Amino acid sequence: MADAKVIPFDDDRSRGSAVQRPSRRRSGGSRRKGEPAAVHEVQPLPARTIPQDDVPVTREEPATGPATGPAAEPAAESVAAEKGSGGDGWERRVAGGLSFLRRRLTGEYDVDDFGYDQELTEQVLMSLVRPLYEKYFRVEVKGIENIPAEGGALIVANHSGTVPLDGLMMQVAVHDNHPGNRHLRLLAADLVFMLPVVNELARKAGHTLACAEDAERLLQRGELVGVMPEGFKGIGKPFSERYKLQRFGRGGFVSTALRQGTPIIPCSIVGAEEIYPMIGNAKTLARLLGFPYFPITPTFPWLGPLGAVPLPTKWTIQFGEPIRTDGYPPEAAEDPMLMFNLTDQVREQIQHTLYKLLVQRRSVFF
């Protein structure tokens, strides 16, 4: 495999090799009709004496025992519905699964020009990652209200963990905790799109190449875009430098946000640094495989495939207050000093929040 080439985020050149996928149509589901509300019998007040002439039919009601007659029918229907809710839930799941398979086989689903398949991401890919998010890493999310309800925004986060699981966890965190269930479109290095299988899954999940052209197109459409400016320097740093941010490139993400007038949302992730404590780097093997690094951890490669299992650390993801860019003039995107100052402001805010979260956590695993 050839050595991985990292395309700078602020490179404005077009990607001629990008594959354009036509949008395919998804069939709409049927709408369920609501059931009419139950009408309950109105009973007279106990203290009121009703004349005999006003009561054409006299019926004795038992003092004790279960209710009978029309007044008890709504309650019986409610109990029956509760008893059958479990079965109905499974029936709905099976029906939904069969409908999903039918749409996949007939091609009645949408794929945008980046290759993003929203239906597959929501129903399959996120369902596979969600147990890791909820049960294994037990991710706690803070500051989700700082993500706008609509419109474009650029989420900038620290990168760590030897294996890039932090991006996937951040994607699930945004979708499952935001009131609008917004989707995060991550910008990834070109190595991701050179790997078989991983390439196709990344495209389906909405990831795209970390270049300014793709980022601007997504922001123009009002999408949430996620970027980790540290790149391989952050994810492949040794364990002794954990939670110490590396250089944020040349500020290309700031220039993109200035051009589109979209807010920059700093994001701090604690817990990812300890899942694969990197104590060494086999550089020769990394060059042979075309990787930027080949990690050596206390369990990998010594324990074989078992050593690839991440440690069950406790994660916290905090989204900071947005840094607005819509107040700057259009030419501000070409001002190197402004880009440097904003880049440093974002980096310092993320680093300060990391230290704050580290002081607050009780343990790496709890």
XYZ file of C-alpha atoms in Angstrom, residues 101-267:
167
model
C -35.050 -4.708 3.120
C -37.601 -4.176 0.354
C -36.432 -0.594 -0.165
C -32.795 -1.697 -0.249
C -33.525 -4.394 -2.834
C -35.635 -2.130 -5.035
C -33.341 0.897 -4.700
C -36.051 3.152 -3.277
C -33.800 5.139 -0.934
C -31.850 8.412 -1.058
C -28.093 8.799 -1.444
C -26.644 12.290 -1.838
C -23.718 13.240 -4.059
C -21.275 12.522 -1.220
C -22.563 8.948 -0.889
C -24.409 9.628 2.373
C -27.232 7.167 3.058
C -29.323 8.577 5.913
C -31.691 5.610 6.215
C -28.850 3.074 6.412
C -26.996 5.257 8.913
C -29.981 5.653 11.243
C -31.333 2.117 11.125
C -28.157 0.034 10.797
C -24.829 1.797 11.309
C -25.806 3.804 14.384
C -27.608 0.794 15.831
C -24.331 -1.118 15.663
C -22.330 1.660 17.333
C -24.949 2.675 19.920
C -24.309 -0.242 22.389
C -20.646 0.790 22.479
C -21.738 4.384 23.102
C -24.360 3.650 25.780
C -23.149 0.518 27.588
C -19.406 0.258 27.063
C -18.123 3.835 27.157
C -21.226 5.224 28.952
C -20.856 8.556 27.209
C -22.071 11.623 29.095
C -22.956 14.623 26.911
C -22.877 18.234 28.063
C -23.682 21.508 26.312
C -25.826 20.001 23.556
C -27.906 23.218 23.649
C -24.938 25.037 22.090
C -25.561 23.250 18.785
C -28.048 25.273 16.703
C -31.433 23.783 15.885
C -30.930 24.431 12.170
C -28.405 25.857 9.770
C -24.740 25.134 9.225
C -22.175 24.971 12.012
C -18.600 23.715 12.323
C -17.853 21.498 15.340
C -14.119 21.401 16.154
C -12.941 18.668 18.544
C -9.752 17.182 19.951
C -8.595 13.885 18.444
C -7.186 10.929 20.382
C -7.400 7.232 21.115
C -5.023 5.538 18.605
C -8.117 4.238 16.745
C -10.556 7.009 15.698
C -13.568 5.931 17.727
C -14.028 9.448 19.123
C -15.493 10.702 15.849
C -18.113 7.947 15.809
C -19.054 8.583 19.450
C -19.413 12.301 18.740
C -21.664 11.516 15.776
C -23.985 9.385 17.930
C -23.905 11.981 20.727
C -25.172 14.728 18.425
C -27.905 12.604 16.831
C -29.246 11.001 20.027
C -29.116 14.055 22.309
C -29.978 16.982 20.054
C -33.718 17.838 20.080
C -33.717 17.859 16.283
C -31.744 14.589 15.979
C -29.275 16.347 13.714
C -26.653 14.410 11.777
C -22.953 15.241 12.031
C -20.955 15.050 8.792
C -17.351 14.284 9.699
C -14.309 15.317 7.678
C -11.804 12.442 7.492
C -8.255 11.960 6.225
C -7.731 10.403 2.813
C -6.401 7.202 4.434
C -9.981 6.394 5.507
C -11.077 6.352 1.867
C -8.151 4.185 0.776
C -9.083 1.247 2.993
C -11.448 -1.394 1.574
C -14.842 -1.748 3.286
C -14.023 1.212 5.561
C -14.191 3.479 2.525
C -17.753 2.454 1.630
C -19.002 2.514 5.232
C -17.526 5.977 5.801
C -19.285 7.330 2.722
C -22.585 5.753 3.743
C -22.270 7.277 7.229
C -21.859 10.771 5.792
C -18.098 11.221 6.121
C -16.168 13.019 3.418
C -12.623 14.112 2.638
C -11.111 16.779 4.878
C -10.758 19.534 2.305
C -12.149 23.048 2.189
C -14.263 22.409 -0.920
C -16.336 19.609 0.639
C -16.649 21.449 3.952
C -17.993 24.588 2.269
C -20.518 22.637 0.197
C -21.882 20.945 3.313
C -22.062 24.192 5.286
C -23.885 25.889 2.413
C -26.554 23.182 2.676
C -27.010 23.914 6.378
C -25.276 20.742 7.597
C -23.398 20.172 10.841
C -19.752 19.537 9.949
C -17.242 17.982 12.340
C -13.486 18.383 12.050
C -10.551 17.292 14.223
C -7.657 19.577 13.197
C -4.982 17.600 15.086
C -5.291 14.782 12.560
C -2.812 11.918 12.900
C -0.674 14.014 15.246
C -3.440 13.863 17.828
C -4.719 10.330 17.394
C -1.237 8.800 17.178
C 0.499 10.650 19.996
C 2.076 8.619 22.833
C 0.178 7.995 26.056
C 2.597 10.233 27.972
C 1.209 13.243 26.048
C -2.461 12.459 26.622
C -4.866 15.403 26.687
C -2.178 17.755 25.400
C -3.485 19.262 22.176
C -1.226 19.165 19.148
C -0.968 21.890 16.525
C -4.239 22.784 14.777
C -2.804 22.995 11.277
C -2.808 26.300 9.411
C -6.300 27.408 10.417
C -8.087 26.144 7.326
C -11.266 25.341 9.287
C -11.437 28.949 10.502
C -11.134 30.252 6.946
C -13.970 27.956 5.834
C -16.219 29.111 8.680
C -15.480 32.768 7.880
C -16.383 32.302 4.220
C -19.729 30.757 5.107
C -20.433 32.892 8.198
C -21.154 29.790 10.277
C -20.439 29.466 14.016
C -17.519 27.411 15.329
C -18.442 25.117 18.235
C -15.472 23.817 20.296
C -15.883 20.229 21.510
